[in-house]
Structures are given as structure tokens and as C-alpha cells.
């Protein structure tokens, strides 16, 4: 047997999957996000995706901000540059860690639950039942989730940014001995609007990725409980990888020059 | 009597698996066709092809003279609004209470106001012998028989002209099965609908069928009026209706 055959199969499989995802994305945008809108579903998804993710995002941000302040203090003290702690914490949180960590945490929570829910609906023929009842599954299931995730994630990240900076402030003023006023002034002086908006743009993209991957893998799951389990895993893994890749691309686009 | 639903030479493969092999069948308007046949012979796939959930590889499907393959958008919605379907596993929406399940086609497919749709749902639930109090429960809180009845109420909620019943009595006790059979006969009479039912249960088939067709390996191998099934002169049919392990139908036990 040709030793290159498995490699070829892998590449072909990857290309086929990419094509399927592209087609699904097209349907999601053209059908899912156009009228008619199921307002109850949209409201429900805002609650599930946005509101219920708040505690996870808040806790992640708080501890990350604290740890960041500690690390940067330890590093910068080698160059007698401790005064940079506040501004670097703020930059790190708003530009990178806020959106990326929130994206990853939400993909674990929300991406998994979307894939499990839609996967179960697929294997129990509930999605077929939607079709026969003249409700387009793209509009009823995919659209509301995409919309809620794309709008919720920037809001979550904005809250997370604030809490993360506050975490850094708590560590900075309570255990590193910074003056409270000076810490806040340093944060405010260095932080630019661009730093925050770039992070929020990233967050919106990550929200799109999370909902899309959850829906795609859920819709395409087959074969009972095991299939749904596989869909859930695939949704989380693929959205985590896509988030990290997209983050790299967005960082180079947004801060490239 | 004009043919309402016509399938001609419908073929469907899933990868290497050849499921429908030139399936040809038709149902006259207002008649009840029962399709019998072994597990995995393509009965559910046939219904899904008519509904456009599965796209056949080739062949013609038409309903009331209108081509049914490859419809999109508004045309498809319009087409589907003529059907009611009871799925093999009920396929109730487990995130919605019973009455919203029954009313779903009205509220989401046809934009009816929720208040009015709820009244209709309660009325349909009553027709299948369920009280208004059941409407507030969730599908997971119901027994299998009650779920089938809710699924039946959902299938008839929009007064469709065509109804498909995919194994409506499988997994029910004989009495409940007979209750469901009566409900089907009753509903169909009331609506004057054209129906296709799938069943393994000969008692049920005899009760609800005007005509019976037997499917074997993706083809219709016999069809005729229900009262001629015992005189079909077809060995496959005889083996199936008497439930014998020996005969021309060999179960691919090892391959399955
Ligand atoms: N979406 C699908 N993808 C791949 N194979 C499928 C799909 N749907 C059905 N099949 C296959 O087609 C064959 C026929 O399935 P179908 O559900 O029509 O059987 P059936 O006649 O309804 O059987 P049963 O009486 O057990 O319900 C089966 O072998 C099944 O595995
Ligand atoms: Mg079946």
C-alpha cells in the first residue's frame, strides 16, 4: 500500500470538512440571520449564552488579573520597572487575555451545550420534525444562537476586562504595596480606547465561532448518545483551536502596523 | 379516484448502502395506504423522501400533480404545510410543554397568535383523549403511549390534507395500540386526509388500511386492497403476515 495514502486521506478529509463548514456558514448567514425572527428563542439564547456565562467569565477574569499583576511585578522588579505593573495588566487583559480566556471558557460551557442540545434534537428527529412543521431549523435554532453569542461575548468581555483590572488592582494594592490612587491613575493614563475595542471585536468573532461550531457539530451528529458525545467534544475542541488561530490573525491585523 | 401521492422509480443510496431500489407506489386521494415490511427495508426513508428531508438520488415524486423533489424557500414551506407527520420516535420537542408542541406548526409555521393556537392545541389534545392539564406537562413527564398521542395531536393540529404515521403503535401495549388505531381511523375520517402509515403490526394494518403495500429490499413487491392481503398469493407477504422465520425472506442476522 502507498505510504502516502493515509496522509492524502487526512488532507482530503480536512478539505471536505472545511467545505461542509463553509456551506453551513453560508446557510447560517443567509437563512439563519434573515427574517423571520423567533424573538422568544433569541431572548432565551441571550439568557443562556450571555447571562449564565457571567460567573465563569467574572471568576476567570478576576484570578487572571491577580496572577498577571503578580507575574509582571516579579518580572519588572528585575529591571526596577515596577511602575509598569498597572498599565501592563490593563493592556494584557483588554487586548489578549480578556477575550481569549472568556472565549475559551464560554466555548467549554456554551459550545458544548449547544452541540449536545442540537445533537440530541438531530438524533431524536426533532430537527426533522421542525422542518415538517414549516419552521426552518436555521432560523429557529442557528440564528438565535449566533446572534446571542456574537452580541453577548463582547458584553461579557467588557465586564470581564473591568473585573480583571480590578483583580490586578486588588493584588497590586493589597500584597504588592502600590498606592491605590497611583495604580488607578497608571491604568487610566496608559489604556487607550483602541485597546478595549480591539478586544471587543475579537470577542464578537469568538462568539460567532463558538455558536457556529456548536450548531455545526450538533446538526451533523449521528448515531445516538455516542454520536452526541462526539459532537460535543468536536464542538469544544474545534472552537478552541479556531479561537486561538483567529486571535493570532486578528492580533496581527489589528496591531500589525 | 385520482392518485394523490405518486412515487416512481425512487432510488436512494447512503454510501455503499442501497436503500431504495426503484420504489414505485401511489396513493389515491382520501385513501389510507399501509406499508408493511421488515426492519431496515427503507420505509422511514421513503416517507422522508416525500417530505424532502432526504433527497432521493433519482426518480420522481409528485403530490397532487406537483413535483416534490428539490423544492426550496417559500415553495417548500407551502408544500410542507399540506402534511402532518407522526415520527417513529415521536420526536416531540423536549424543551417545550405539550401544548406548545401541539401548537408548534400553527405558531411557528403559520404565525398564528399563541392564545388562539393554544385553544386549538387543547381541542386536539381532547380529540386524542388527553385532558387540558396534560398540556402544561413536558414530554419527558409522559409515558410512551401518551407521547404517541401527543405526537398524533401535533400531526393533525393544522388539519393537513396528507398525514404520515411512522409506526404509530410500536412499543405500546395491545390495548393502547388499539386506542391509537381508533384515533387514527377517527382523525382520518374527520379530516378526509390521504394517509400513509408504516407498521409491523398486522392487527393495526388491518384496522387502518384501505390498501396495503409490502416493501422488501427497497421495492414494493406487492400491493392491493387490504381485504385481499390473505389471498395475495405472494410468498413474501404470507411469510410476513404470519410472522414465520422460514420462507423466502432471509433475515440477514449476521450482516445486520
Ligand atoms: N440519514 C441516513 N444516513 C445513512 N443511512 C441511513 C439514513 N437513514 C436511514 N439509513 C439507512 O437506511 C436503511 C433503511 O432505514 P429506514 O429507517 O428507512 O428503515 P425502516 O424500514 O424504517 O426500518 P424500521 O422498521 O426498523 O424503522 C437502514 O439501513 C438505515 O441504516
Ligand atoms: Mg422506520
JSON list of N, CA, C and O in Angstrom, two decimals, chain B residues 101-151:
[
{"chain": "B", "resi": 101, "resn": "UNK", "atom": "N", "xyz": [-45.94, 22.03, 21.86]},
{"chain": "B", "resi": 101, "resn": "UNK", "atom": "CA", "xyz": [-45.60, 21.04, 20.86]},
{"chain": "B", "resi": 101, "resn": "UNK", "atom": "C", "xyz": [-46.73, 20.89, 19.85]},
{"chain": "B", "resi": 101, "resn": "UNK", "atom": "O", "xyz": [-46.51, 20.92, 18.65]},
{"chain": "B", "resi": 102, "resn": "UNK", "atom": "N", "xyz": [-47.95, 20.74, 20.38]},
{"chain": "B", "resi": 102, "resn": "UNK", "atom": "CA", "xyz": [-49.10, 20.51, 19.51]},
{"chain": "B", "resi": 102, "resn": "UNK", "atom": "C", "xyz": [-49.35, 21.75, 18.65]},
{"chain": "B", "resi": 102, "resn": "UNK", "atom": "O", "xyz": [-49.66, 21.66, 17.46]},
{"chain": "B", "resi": 103, "resn": "UNK", "atom": "N", "xyz": [-49.15, 22.93, 19.25]},
{"chain": "B", "resi": 103, "resn": "UNK", "atom": "CA", "xyz": [-49.46, 24.18, 18.55]},
{"chain": "B", "resi": 103, "resn": "UNK", "atom": "C", "xyz": [-48.31, 24.65, 17.65]},
{"chain": "B", "resi": 103, "resn": "UNK", "atom": "O", "xyz": [-48.45, 25.63, 16.94]},
{"chain": "B", "resi": 104, "resn": "UNK", "atom": "N", "xyz": [-47.18, 23.94, 17.67]},
{"chain": "B", "resi": 104, "resn": "UNK", "atom": "CA", "xyz": [-45.96, 24.46, 17.05]},
{"chain": "B", "resi": 104, "resn": "UNK", "atom": "C", "xyz": [-46.15, 24.84, 15.58]},
{"chain": "B", "resi": 104, "resn": "UNK", "atom": "O", "xyz": [-45.73, 25.91, 15.14]},
{"chain": "B", "resi": 105, "resn": "UNK", "atom": "N", "xyz": [-46.78, 23.96, 14.81]},
{"chain": "B", "resi": 105, "resn": "UNK", "atom": "CA", "xyz": [-46.97, 24.24, 13.38]},
{"chain": "B", "resi": 105, "resn": "UNK", "atom": "C", "xyz": [-47.83, 25.48, 13.16]},
{"chain": "B", "resi": 105, "resn": "UNK", "atom": "O", "xyz": [-47.69, 26.17, 12.16]},
{"chain": "B", "resi": 106, "resn": "UNK", "atom": "N", "xyz": [-48.73, 25.74, 14.11]},
{"chain": "B", "resi": 106, "resn": "UNK", "atom": "CA", "xyz": [-49.61, 26.90, 13.98]},
{"chain": "B", "resi": 106, "resn": "UNK", "atom": "C", "xyz": [-48.87, 28.19, 14.35]},
{"chain": "B", "resi": 106, "resn": "UNK", "atom": "O", "xyz": [-48.91, 29.18, 13.64]},
{"chain": "B", "resi": 107, "resn": "UNK", "atom": "N", "xyz": [-48.14, 28.14, 15.49]},
{"chain": "B", "resi": 107, "resn": "UNK", "atom": "CA", "xyz": [-47.49, 29.36, 15.96]},
{"chain": "B", "resi": 107, "resn": "UNK", "atom": "C", "xyz": [-46.23, 29.67, 15.15]},
{"chain": "B", "resi": 107, "resn": "UNK", "atom": "O", "xyz": [-45.95, 30.82, 14.85]},
{"chain": "B", "resi": 108, "resn": "UNK", "atom": "N", "xyz": [-45.45, 28.63, 14.83]},
{"chain": "B", "resi": 108, "resn": "UNK", "atom": "CA", "xyz": [-44.17, 28.90, 14.19]},
{"chain": "B", "resi": 108, "resn": "UNK", "atom": "C", "xyz": [-44.23, 28.77, 12.67]},
{"chain": "B", "resi": 108, "resn": "UNK", "atom": "O", "xyz": [-43.54, 29.47, 11.96]},
{"chain": "B", "resi": 109, "resn": "UNK", "atom": "N", "xyz": [-45.05, 27.83, 12.17]},
{"chain": "B", "resi": 109, "resn": "UNK", "atom": "CA", "xyz": [-45.15, 27.67, 10.73]},
{"chain": "B", "resi": 109, "resn": "UNK", "atom": "C", "xyz": [-46.11, 28.70, 10.13]},
{"chain": "B", "resi": 109, "resn": "UNK", "atom": "O", "xyz": [-45.88, 29.24, 9.07]},
{"chain": "B", "resi": 110, "resn": "UNK", "atom": "N", "xyz": [-47.22, 28.95, 10.84]},
{"chain": "B", "resi": 110, "resn": "UNK", "atom": "CA", "xyz": [-48.26, 29.79, 10.22]},
{"chain": "B", "resi": 110, "resn": "UNK", "atom": "C", "xyz": [-48.53, 31.10, 10.92]},
{"chain": "B", "resi": 110, "resn": "UNK", "atom": "O", "xyz": [-49.54, 31.75, 10.63]},
{"chain": "B", "resi": 111, "resn": "UNK", "atom": "N", "xyz": [-47.66, 31.45, 11.91]},
{"chain": "B", "resi": 111, "resn": "UNK", "atom": "CA", "xyz": [-47.80, 32.78, 12.50]},
{"chain": "B", "resi": 111, "resn": "UNK", "atom": "C", "xyz": [-49.10, 33.03, 13.25]},
{"chain": "B", "resi": 111, "resn": "UNK", "atom": "O", "xyz": [-49.54, 34.16, 13.36]},
{"chain": "B", "resi": 112, "resn": "UNK", "atom": "N", "xyz": [-49.74, 31.96, 13.73]},
{"chain": "B", "resi": 112, "resn": "UNK", "atom": "CA", "xyz": [-50.98, 32.18, 14.47]},
{"chain": "B", "resi": 112, "resn": "UNK", "atom": "C", "xyz": [-50.66, 32.73, 15.86]},
{"chain": "B", "resi": 112, "resn": "UNK", "atom": "O", "xyz": [-49.61, 32.43, 16.42]},
{"chain": "B", "resi": 113, "resn": "UNK", "atom": "N", "xyz": [-51.55, 33.55, 16.40]},
{"chain": "B", "resi": 113, "resn": "UNK", "atom": "CA", "xyz": [-51.34, 34.10, 17.75]},
{"chain": "B", "resi": 113, "resn": "UNK", "atom": "C", "xyz": [-51.35, 32.96, 18.77]},
{"chain": "B", "resi": 113, "resn": "UNK", "atom": "O", "xyz": [-52.08, 31.98, 18.60]},
{"chain": "B", "resi": 114, "resn": "UNK", "atom": "N", "xyz": [-50.54, 33.09, 19.82]},
{"chain": "B", "resi": 114, "resn": "UNK", "atom": "CA", "xyz": [-50.38, 32.00, 20.77]},
{"chain": "B", "resi": 114, "resn": "UNK", "atom": "C", "xyz": [-51.69, 31.63, 21.47]},
{"chain": "B", "resi": 114, "resn": "UNK", "atom": "O", "xyz": [-51.97, 30.45, 21.68]},
{"chain": "B", "resi": 115, "resn": "UNK", "atom": "N", "xyz": [-52.48, 32.64, 21.81]},
{"chain": "B", "resi": 115, "resn": "UNK", "atom": "CA", "xyz": [-53.73, 32.37, 22.52]},
{"chain": "B", "resi": 115, "resn": "UNK", "atom": "C", "xyz": [-54.64, 31.46, 21.73]},
{"chain": "B", "resi": 115, "resn": "UNK", "atom": "O", "xyz": [-55.15, 30.45, 22.23]},
{"chain": "B", "resi": 116, "resn": "UNK", "atom": "N", "xyz": [-54.80, 31.81, 20.45]},
{"chain": "B", "resi": 116, "resn": "UNK", "atom": "CA", "xyz": [-55.68, 31.03, 19.61]},
{"chain": "B", "resi": 116, "resn": "UNK", "atom": "C", "xyz": [-55.12, 29.63, 19.36]},
{"chain": "B", "resi": 116, "resn": "UNK", "atom": "O", "xyz": [-55.84, 28.63, 19.38]},
{"chain": "B", "resi": 117, "resn": "UNK", "atom": "N", "xyz": [-53.79, 29.59, 19.14]},
{"chain": "B", "resi": 117, "resn": "UNK", "atom": "CA", "xyz": [-53.15, 28.31, 18.88]},
{"chain": "B", "resi": 117, "resn": "UNK", "atom": "C", "xyz": [-53.30, 27.39, 20.09]},
{"chain": "B", "resi": 117, "resn": "UNK", "atom": "O", "xyz": [-53.48, 26.18, 19.96]},
{"chain": "B", "resi": 118, "resn": "UNK", "atom": "N", "xyz": [-53.25, 27.98, 21.28]},
{"chain": "B", "resi": 118, "resn": "UNK", "atom": "CA", "xyz": [-53.37, 27.18, 22.49]},
{"chain": "B", "resi": 118, "resn": "UNK", "atom": "C", "xyz": [-54.77, 26.55, 22.58]},
{"chain": "B", "resi": 118, "resn": "UNK", "atom": "O", "xyz": [-54.90, 25.36, 22.92]},
{"chain": "B", "resi": 119, "resn": "UNK", "atom": "N", "xyz": [-55.79, 27.33, 22.24]},
{"chain": "B", "resi": 119, "resn": "UNK", "atom": "CA", "xyz": [-57.15, 26.77, 22.25]},
{"chain": "B", "resi": 119, "resn": "UNK", "atom": "C", "xyz": [-57.25, 25.58, 21.30]},
{"chain": "B", "resi": 119, "resn": "UNK", "atom": "O", "xyz": [-57.83, 24.55, 21.63]},
{"chain": "B", "resi": 120, "resn": "UNK", "atom": "N", "xyz": [-56.68, 25.75, 20.11]},
{"chain": "B", "resi": 120, "resn": "UNK", "atom": "CA", "xyz": [-56.74, 24.65, 19.14]},
{"chain": "B", "resi": 120, "resn": "UNK", "atom": "C", "xyz": [-55.97, 23.44, 19.66]},
{"chain": "B", "resi": 120, "resn": "UNK", "atom": "O", "xyz": [-56.43, 22.30, 19.55]},
{"chain": "B", "resi": 121, "resn": "UNK", "atom": "N", "xyz": [-54.80, 23.70, 20.28]},
{"chain": "B", "resi": 121, "resn": "UNK", "atom": "CA", "xyz": [-53.99, 22.60, 20.81]},
{"chain": "B", "resi": 121, "resn": "UNK", "atom": "C", "xyz": [-54.77, 21.82, 21.86]},
{"chain": "B", "resi": 121, "resn": "UNK", "atom": "O", "xyz": [-54.78, 20.58, 21.87]},
{"chain": "B", "resi": 122, "resn": "UNK", "atom": "N", "xyz": [-55.46, 22.53, 22.75]},
{"chain": "B", "resi": 122, "resn": "UNK", "atom": "CA", "xyz": [-56.22, 21.87, 23.81]},
{"chain": "B", "resi": 122, "resn": "UNK", "atom": "C", "xyz": [-57.34, 21.02, 23.19]},
{"chain": "B", "resi": 122, "resn": "UNK", "atom": "O", "xyz": [-57.61, 19.89, 23.61]},
{"chain": "B", "resi": 123, "resn": "UNK", "atom": "N", "xyz": [-57.95, 21.58, 22.14]},
{"chain": "B", "resi": 123, "resn": "UNK", "atom": "CA", "xyz": [-59.02, 20.86, 21.46]},
{"chain": "B", "resi": 123, "resn": "UNK", "atom": "C", "xyz": [-58.47, 19.57, 20.81]},
{"chain": "B", "resi": 123, "resn": "UNK", "atom": "O", "xyz": [-59.08, 18.50, 20.91]},
{"chain": "B", "resi": 124, "resn": "UNK", "atom": "N", "xyz": [-57.29, 19.68, 20.16]},
{"chain": "B", "resi": 124, "resn": "UNK", "atom": "CA", "xyz": [-56.70, 18.50, 19.52]},
{"chain": "B", "resi": 124, "resn": "UNK", "atom": "C", "xyz": [-56.28, 17.47, 20.57]},
{"chain": "B", "resi": 124, "resn": "UNK", "atom": "O", "xyz": [-56.40, 16.26, 20.35]},
{"chain": "B", "resi": 125, "resn": "UNK", "atom": "N", "xyz": [-55.78, 17.95, 21.70]},
{"chain": "B", "resi": 125, "resn": "UNK", "atom": "CA", "xyz": [-55.42, 17.02, 22.77]},
{"chain": "B", "resi": 125, "resn": "UNK", "atom": "C", "xyz": [-56.66, 16.27, 23.24]},
{"chain": "B", "resi": 125, "resn": "UNK", "atom": "O", "xyz": [-56.62, 15.06, 23.49]},
{"chain": "B", "resi": 126, "resn": "UNK", "atom": "N", "xyz": [-57.78, 16.98, 23.32]},
{"chain": "B", "resi": 126, "resn": "UNK", "atom": "CA", "xyz": [-59.02, 16.32, 23.73]},
{"chain": "B", "resi": 126, "resn": "UNK", "atom": "C", "xyz": [-59.42, 15.25, 22.73]},
{"chain": "B", "resi": 126, "resn": "UNK", "atom": "O", "xyz": [-59.86, 14.16, 23.10]},
{"chain": "B", "resi": 127, "resn": "UNK", "atom": "N", "xyz": [-59.19, 15.54, 21.43]},
{"chain": "B", "resi": 127, "resn": "UNK", "atom": "CA", "xyz": [-59.53, 14.55, 20.40]},
{"chain": "B", "resi": 127, "resn": "UNK", "atom": "C", "xyz": [-58.74, 13.26, 20.54]},
{"chain": "B", "resi": 127, "resn": "UNK", "atom": "O", "xyz": [-59.19, 12.20, 20.13]},
{"chain": "B", "resi": 128, "resn": "UNK", "atom": "N", "xyz": [-57.50, 13.35, 21.08]},
{"chain": "B", "resi": 128, "resn": "UNK", "atom": "CA", "xyz": [-56.72, 12.13, 21.28]},
{"chain": "B", "resi": 128, "resn": "UNK", "atom": "C", "xyz": [-56.84, 11.64, 22.72]},
{"chain": "B", "resi": 128, "resn": "UNK", "atom": "O", "xyz": [-56.03, 10.84, 23.19]},
{"chain": "B", "resi": 129, "resn": "UNK", "atom": "N", "xyz": [-57.84, 12.15, 23.43]},
{"chain": "B", "resi": 129, "resn": "UNK", "atom": "CA", "xyz": [-58.13, 11.63, 24.76]},
{"chain": "B", "resi": 129, "resn": "UNK", "atom": "C", "xyz": [-57.24, 12.13, 25.87]},
{"chain": "B", "resi": 129, "resn": "UNK", "atom": "O", "xyz": [-57.06, 11.46, 26.89]},
{"chain": "B", "resi": 130, "resn": "UNK", "atom": "N", "xyz": [-56.65, 13.32, 25.68]},
{"chain": "B", "resi": 130, "resn": "UNK", "atom": "CA", "xyz": [-55.81, 13.87, 26.76]},
{"chain": "B", "resi": 130, "resn": "UNK", "atom": "C", "xyz": [-56.45, 15.17, 27.26]},
{"chain": "B", "resi": 130, "resn": "UNK", "atom": "O", "xyz": [-56.93, 15.99, 26.47]},
{"chain": "B", "resi": 131, "resn": "UNK", "atom": "N", "xyz": [-56.43, 15.33, 28.59]},
{"chain": "B", "resi": 131, "resn": "UNK", "atom": "CA", "xyz": [-57.05, 16.49, 29.19]},
{"chain": "B", "resi": 131, "resn": "UNK", "atom": "C", "xyz": [-56.20, 17.74, 29.04]},
{"chain": "B", "resi": 131, "resn": "UNK", "atom": "O", "xyz": [-55.02, 17.67, 28.70]},
{"chain": "B", "resi": 132, "resn": "UNK", "atom": "N", "xyz": [-56.82, 18.89, 29.31]},
{"chain": "B", "resi": 132, "resn": "UNK", "atom": "CA", "xyz": [-56.11, 20.16, 29.16]},
{"chain": "B", "resi": 132, "resn": "UNK", "atom": "C", "xyz": [-54.92, 20.24, 30.13]},
{"chain": "B", "resi": 132, "resn": "UNK", "atom": "O", "xyz": [-53.94, 20.92, 29.86]},
{"chain": "B", "resi": 133, "resn": "UNK", "atom": "N", "xyz": [-55.02, 19.54, 31.27]},
{"chain": "B", "resi": 133, "resn": "UNK", "atom": "CA", "xyz": [-53.94, 19.59, 32.26]},
{"chain": "B", "resi": 133, "resn": "UNK", "atom": "C", "xyz": [-52.64, 18.99, 31.71]},
{"chain": "B", "resi": 133, "resn": "UNK", "atom": "O", "xyz": [-51.55, 19.40, 32.07]},
{"chain": "B", "resi": 134, "resn": "UNK", "atom": "N", "xyz": [-52.77, 18.02, 30.78]},
{"chain": "B", "resi": 134, "resn": "UNK", "atom": "CA", "xyz": [-51.58, 17.43, 30.18]},
{"chain": "B", "resi": 134, "resn": "UNK", "atom": "C", "xyz": [-50.81, 18.47, 29.37]},
{"chain": "B", "resi": 134, "resn": "UNK", "atom": "O", "xyz": [-49.58, 18.40, 29.25]},
{"chain": "B", "resi": 135, "resn": "UNK", "atom": "N", "xyz": [-51.53, 19.45, 28.84]},
{"chain": "B", "resi": 135, "resn": "UNK", "atom": "CA", "xyz": [-50.91, 20.47, 28.01]},
{"chain": "B", "resi": 135, "resn": "UNK", "atom": "C", "xyz": [-49.76, 21.19, 28.68]},
{"chain": "B", "resi": 135, "resn": "UNK", "atom": "O", "xyz": [-48.82, 21.63, 28.02]},
{"chain": "B", "resi": 136, "resn": "UNK", "atom": "N", "xyz": [-49.81, 21.29, 30.01]},
{"chain": "B", "resi": 136, "resn": "UNK", "atom": "CA", "xyz": [-48.78, 22.04, 30.72]},
{"chain": "B", "resi": 136, "resn": "UNK", "atom": "C", "xyz": [-47.56, 21.19, 31.06]},
{"chain": "B", "resi": 136, "resn": "UNK", "atom": "O", "xyz": [-46.52, 21.72, 31.46]},
{"chain": "B", "resi": 137, "resn": "UNK", "atom": "N", "xyz": [-47.67, 19.87, 30.88]},
{"chain": "B", "resi": 137, "resn": "UNK", "atom": "CA", "xyz": [-46.53, 19.00, 31.20]},
{"chain": "B", "resi": 137, "resn": "UNK", "atom": "C", "xyz": [-45.49, 19.05, 30.10]},
{"chain": "B", "resi": 137, "resn": "UNK", "atom": "O", "xyz": [-45.75, 19.50, 28.99]},
{"chain": "B", "resi": 138, "resn": "UNK", "atom": "N", "xyz": [-44.29, 18.55, 30.43]},
{"chain": "B", "resi": 138, "resn": "UNK", "atom": "CA", "xyz": [-43.25, 18.42, 29.41]},
{"chain": "B", "resi": 138, "resn": "UNK", "atom": "C", "xyz": [-43.22, 16.98, 28.89]},
{"chain": "B", "resi": 138, "resn": "UNK", "atom": "O", "xyz": [-43.57, 16.06, 29.62]},
{"chain": "B", "resi": 139, "resn": "UNK", "atom": "N", "xyz": [-42.79, 16.79, 27.62]},
{"chain": "B", "resi": 139, "resn": "UNK", "atom": "CA", "xyz": [-42.82, 15.45, 27.03]},
{"chain": "B", "resi": 139, "resn": "UNK", "atom": "C", "xyz": [-42.13, 14.39, 27.90]},
{"chain": "B", "resi": 139, "resn": "UNK", "atom": "O", "xyz": [-42.59, 13.24, 27.97]},
{"chain": "B", "resi": 140, "resn": "UNK", "atom": "N", "xyz": [-41.03, 14.76, 28.57]},
{"chain": "B", "resi": 140, "resn": "UNK", "atom": "CA", "xyz": [-40.31, 13.78, 29.37]},
{"chain": "B", "resi": 140, "resn": "UNK", "atom": "C", "xyz": [-41.14, 13.27, 30.54]},
{"chain": "B", "resi": 140, "resn": "UNK", "atom": "O", "xyz": [-40.83, 12.22, 31.12]},
{"chain": "B", "resi": 141, "resn": "UNK", "atom": "N", "xyz": [-42.19, 14.00, 30.91]},
{"chain": "B", "resi": 141, "resn": "UNK", "atom": "CA", "xyz": [-43.03, 13.58, 32.04]},
{"chain": "B", "resi": 141, "resn": "UNK", "atom": "C", "xyz": [-44.14, 12.62, 31.62]},
{"chain": "B", "resi": 141, "resn": "UNK", "atom": "O", "xyz": [-44.93, 12.20, 32.45]},
{"chain": "B", "resi": 142, "resn": "UNK", "atom": "N", "xyz": [-44.19, 12.30, 30.32]},
{"chain": "B", "resi": 142, "resn": "UNK", "atom": "CA", "xyz": [-45.30, 11.45, 29.83]},
{"chain": "B", "resi": 142, "resn": "UNK", "atom": "C", "xyz": [-44.84, 10.03, 29.58]},
{"chain": "B", "resi": 142, "resn": "UNK", "atom": "O", "xyz": [-43.67, 9.78, 29.29]},
{"chain": "B", "resi": 143, "resn": "UNK", "atom": "N", "xyz": [-45.76, 9.09, 29.65]},
{"chain": "B", "resi": 143, "resn": "UNK", "atom": "CA", "xyz": [-45.46, 7.70, 29.26]},
{"chain": "B", "resi": 143, "resn": "UNK", "atom": "C", "xyz": [-45.36, 7.62, 27.74]},
{"chain": "B", "resi": 143, "resn": "UNK", "atom": "O", "xyz": [-45.78, 8.54, 27.03]},
{"chain": "B", "resi": 144, "resn": "UNK", "atom": "N", "xyz": [-44.80, 6.49, 27.26]},
{"chain": "B", "resi": 144, "resn": "UNK", "atom": "CA", "xyz": [-44.64, 6.33, 25.82]},
{"chain": "B", "resi": 144, "resn": "UNK", "atom": "C", "xyz": [-45.96, 6.45, 25.07]},
{"chain": "B", "resi": 144, "resn": "UNK", "atom": "O", "xyz": [-46.03, 7.08, 24.01]},
{"chain": "B", "resi": 145, "resn": "UNK", "atom": "N", "xyz": [-47.00, 5.87, 25.63]},
{"chain": "B", "resi": 145, "resn": "UNK", "atom": "CA", "xyz": [-48.31, 5.91, 24.97]},
{"chain": "B", "resi": 145, "resn": "UNK", "atom": "C", "xyz": [-48.87, 7.33, 24.89]},
{"chain": "B", "resi": 145, "resn": "UNK", "atom": "O", "xyz": [-49.44, 7.74, 23.88]},
{"chain": "B", "resi": 146, "resn": "UNK", "atom": "N", "xyz": [-48.67, 8.07, 25.99]},
{"chain": "B", "resi": 146, "resn": "UNK", "atom": "CA", "xyz": [-49.15, 9.46, 25.98]},
{"chain": "B", "resi": 146, "resn": "UNK", "atom": "C", "xyz": [-48.34, 10.29, 24.98]},
{"chain": "B", "resi": 146, "resn": "UNK", "atom": "O", "xyz": [-48.88, 11.15, 24.28]},
{"chain": "B", "resi": 147, "resn": "UNK", "atom": "N", "xyz": [-47.01, 10.01, 24.90]},
{"chain": "B", "resi": 147, "resn": "UNK", "atom": "CA", "xyz": [-46.19, 10.73, 23.93]},
{"chain": "B", "resi": 147, "resn": "UNK", "atom": "C", "xyz": [-46.69, 10.49, 22.51]},
{"chain": "B", "resi": 147, "resn": "UNK", "atom": "O", "xyz": [-46.78, 11.42, 21.71]},
{"chain": "B", "resi": 148, "resn": "UNK", "atom": "N", "xyz": [-47.04, 9.24, 22.21]},
{"chain": "B", "resi": 148, "resn": "UNK", "atom": "CA", "xyz": [-47.55, 8.93, 20.87]},
{"chain": "B", "resi": 148, "resn": "UNK", "atom": "C", "xyz": [-48.83, 9.72, 20.61]},
{"chain": "B", "resi": 148, "resn": "UNK", "atom": "O", "xyz": [-49.06, 10.20, 19.50]},
{"chain": "B", "resi": 149, "resn": "UNK", "atom": "N", "xyz": [-49.66, 9.82, 21.62]},
{"chain": "B", "resi": 149, "resn": "UNK", "atom": "CA", "xyz": [-50.92, 10.54, 21.44]},
{"chain": "B", "resi": 149, "resn": "UNK", "atom": "C", "xyz": [-50.68, 12.03, 21.21]},
{"chain": "B", "resi": 149, "resn": "UNK", "atom": "O", "xyz": [-51.34, 12.65, 20.39]},
{"chain": "B", "resi": 150, "resn": "UNK", "atom": "N", "xyz": [-49.69, 12.57, 21.96]},
{"chain": "B", "resi": 150, "resn": "UNK", "atom": "CA", "xyz": [-49.35, 13.99, 21.75]},
{"chain": "B", "resi": 150, "resn": "UNK", "atom": "C", "xyz": [-48.81, 14.17, 20.33]},
{"chain": "B", "resi": 150, "resn": "UNK", "atom": "O", "xyz": [-49.16, 15.12, 19.62]},
{"chain": "B", "resi": 151, "resn": "UNK", "atom": "N", "xyz": [-47.94, 13.23, 19.91]},
{"chain": "B", "resi": 151, "resn": "UNK", "atom": "CA", "xyz": [-47.38, 13.33, 18.56]},
{"chain": "B", "resi": 151, "resn": "UNK", "atom": "C", "xyz": [-48.49, 13.26, 17.52]},
{"chain": "B", "resi": 151, "resn": "UNK", "atom": "O", "xyz": [-48.45, 13.95, 16.50]}
]
